[in-house]
C-alpha positions as a printed NumPy array, in Angstrom:
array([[-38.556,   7.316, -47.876],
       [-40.005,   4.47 , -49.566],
       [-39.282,   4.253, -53.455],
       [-42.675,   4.126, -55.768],
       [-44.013,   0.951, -57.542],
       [-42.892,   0.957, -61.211],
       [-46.379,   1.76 , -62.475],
       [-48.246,   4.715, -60.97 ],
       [-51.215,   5.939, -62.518],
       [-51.959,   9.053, -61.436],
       [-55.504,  10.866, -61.789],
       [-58.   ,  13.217, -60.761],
       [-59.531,  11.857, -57.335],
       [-62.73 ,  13.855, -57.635],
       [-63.271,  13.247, -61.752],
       [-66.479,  10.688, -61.841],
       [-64.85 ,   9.884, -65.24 ],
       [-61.407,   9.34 , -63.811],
       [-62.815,   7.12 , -61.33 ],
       [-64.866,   5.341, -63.529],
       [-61.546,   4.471, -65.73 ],
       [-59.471,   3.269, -62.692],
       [-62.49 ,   1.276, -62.039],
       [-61.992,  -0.434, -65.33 ],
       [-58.136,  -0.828, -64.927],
       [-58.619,  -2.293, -61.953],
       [-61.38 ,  -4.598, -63.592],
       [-58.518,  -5.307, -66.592],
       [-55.494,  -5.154, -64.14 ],
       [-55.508,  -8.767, -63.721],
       [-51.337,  -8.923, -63.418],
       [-51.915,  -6.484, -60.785],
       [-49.355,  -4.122, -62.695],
       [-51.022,  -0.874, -61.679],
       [-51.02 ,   1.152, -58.223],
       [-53.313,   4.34 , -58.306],
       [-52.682,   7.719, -56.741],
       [-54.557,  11.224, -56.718],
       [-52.95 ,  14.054, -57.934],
       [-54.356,  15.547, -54.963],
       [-52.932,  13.214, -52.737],
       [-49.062,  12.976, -50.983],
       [-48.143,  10.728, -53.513],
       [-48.303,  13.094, -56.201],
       [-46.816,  15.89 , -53.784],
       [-43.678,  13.766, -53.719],
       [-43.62 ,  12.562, -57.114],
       [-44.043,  16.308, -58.273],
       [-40.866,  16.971, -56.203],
       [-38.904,  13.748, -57.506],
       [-39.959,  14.375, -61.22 ],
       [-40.008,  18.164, -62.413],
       [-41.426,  17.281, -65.499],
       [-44.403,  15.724, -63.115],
       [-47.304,  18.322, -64.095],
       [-48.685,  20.498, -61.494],
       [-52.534,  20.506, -62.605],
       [-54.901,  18.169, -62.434],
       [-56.721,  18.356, -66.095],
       [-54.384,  14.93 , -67.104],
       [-53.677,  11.756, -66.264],
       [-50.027,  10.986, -64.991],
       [-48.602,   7.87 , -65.694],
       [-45.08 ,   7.021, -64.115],
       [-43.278,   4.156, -65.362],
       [-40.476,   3.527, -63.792],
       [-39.105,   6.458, -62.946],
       [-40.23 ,   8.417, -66.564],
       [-43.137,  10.506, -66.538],
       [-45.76 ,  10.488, -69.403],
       [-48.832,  12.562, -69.239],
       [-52.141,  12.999, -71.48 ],
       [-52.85 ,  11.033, -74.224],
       [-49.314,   9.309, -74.322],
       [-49.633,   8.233, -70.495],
       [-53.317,   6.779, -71.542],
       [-52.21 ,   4.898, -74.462],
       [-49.071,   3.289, -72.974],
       [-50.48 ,   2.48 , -69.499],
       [-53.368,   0.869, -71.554],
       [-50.679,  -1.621, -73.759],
       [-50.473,  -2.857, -70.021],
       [-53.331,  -4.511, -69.732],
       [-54.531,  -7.598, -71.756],
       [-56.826,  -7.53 , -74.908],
       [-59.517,  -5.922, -75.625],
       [-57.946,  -2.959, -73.446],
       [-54.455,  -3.322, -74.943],
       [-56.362,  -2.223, -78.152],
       [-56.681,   1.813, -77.027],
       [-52.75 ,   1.47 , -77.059],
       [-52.884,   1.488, -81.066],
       [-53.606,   5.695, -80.232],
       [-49.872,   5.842, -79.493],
       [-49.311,   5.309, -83.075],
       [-51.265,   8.562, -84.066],
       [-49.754,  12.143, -84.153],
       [-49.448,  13.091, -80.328],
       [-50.692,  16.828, -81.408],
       [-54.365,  15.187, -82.44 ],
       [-54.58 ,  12.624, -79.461],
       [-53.569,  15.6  , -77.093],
       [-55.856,  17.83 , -78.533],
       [-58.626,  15.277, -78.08 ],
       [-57.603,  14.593, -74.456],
       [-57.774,  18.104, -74.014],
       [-61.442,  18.43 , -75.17 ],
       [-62.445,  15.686, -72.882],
       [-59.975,  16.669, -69.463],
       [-62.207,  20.398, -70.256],
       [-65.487,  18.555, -70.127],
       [-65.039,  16.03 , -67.721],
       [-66.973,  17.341, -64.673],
       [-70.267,  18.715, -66.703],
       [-70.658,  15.703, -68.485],
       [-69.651,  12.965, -66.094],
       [-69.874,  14.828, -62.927],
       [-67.404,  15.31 , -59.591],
       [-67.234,  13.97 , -55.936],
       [-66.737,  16.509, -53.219],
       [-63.562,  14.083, -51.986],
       [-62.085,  11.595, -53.342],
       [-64.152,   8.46 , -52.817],
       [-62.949,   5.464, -50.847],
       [-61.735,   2.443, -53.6  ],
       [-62.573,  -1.29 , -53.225],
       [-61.918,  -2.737, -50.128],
       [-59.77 ,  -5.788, -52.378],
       [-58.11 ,  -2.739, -54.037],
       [-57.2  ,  -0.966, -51.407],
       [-53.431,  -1.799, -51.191],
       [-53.023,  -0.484, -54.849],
       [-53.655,   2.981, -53.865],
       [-51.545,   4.901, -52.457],
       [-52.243,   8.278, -50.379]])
């Protein structure tokens, strides 16, 4: 078995929102730090099994940096001080209580689908991106 890259951002595959934000990592990503995987997918299967902390829903973003698993609000903030400026900006959020940023996460992850909608699968990615997602 093949170890994981050091930065795995996991997500919701059928989230039009969590799309949308991969999009724009991808877009930022120009270091190429990031690889993407579904938390539907066999990469999160695995990772679940590696990591018991590794959540089992699918209402957060995962963010695995080598080897130590951060979720919500915390995962979104430090996987954005990846990227260059403007982006690196949203990491400033890991400054702020994590009990306010969570909650806030929360509201959104419960409103995601009405308000930005959902695929039926997982769509395809970029054809240049597609090494940088794993299954």
């Amino acid at each position: 078995m093949t170890e994981l890259p050091p930065h795995v951002l996991f997500y919701d595959g059928v989230c039009a929102m969590c799309n949308g934000i991969v999009k724009t990592f991808l877009r930022f990503d120009r270091g190429r730090t990031f690889y993407f995987a579904p938390l539907q997918g066999e990469t999160a299967t695995r990772a679940r099994a590696e990591h018991p902390d590794f959540p089992s829903d699918i209402e957060t973003v995962v963010y695995l940096r080598e080897g130590r698993v951060l979720i919500r609000s915390k995962a979104a903030a430090l996987a954005a001080g990846e990227l260059p400026y403007p982006m690196k900006m949203l990491s400033w959020a890991r400054f702020l209580p994590t009990c306010l940023t969570d909650f806030l996460y929360g509201i959104v992850a419960r409103i995601r689908y009405r308000v930005f909608g959902q695929y039926d699968v997982c769509p395809l990615p970029p054809a240049e991106h597609r090494a940088r997602f794993l299954p």
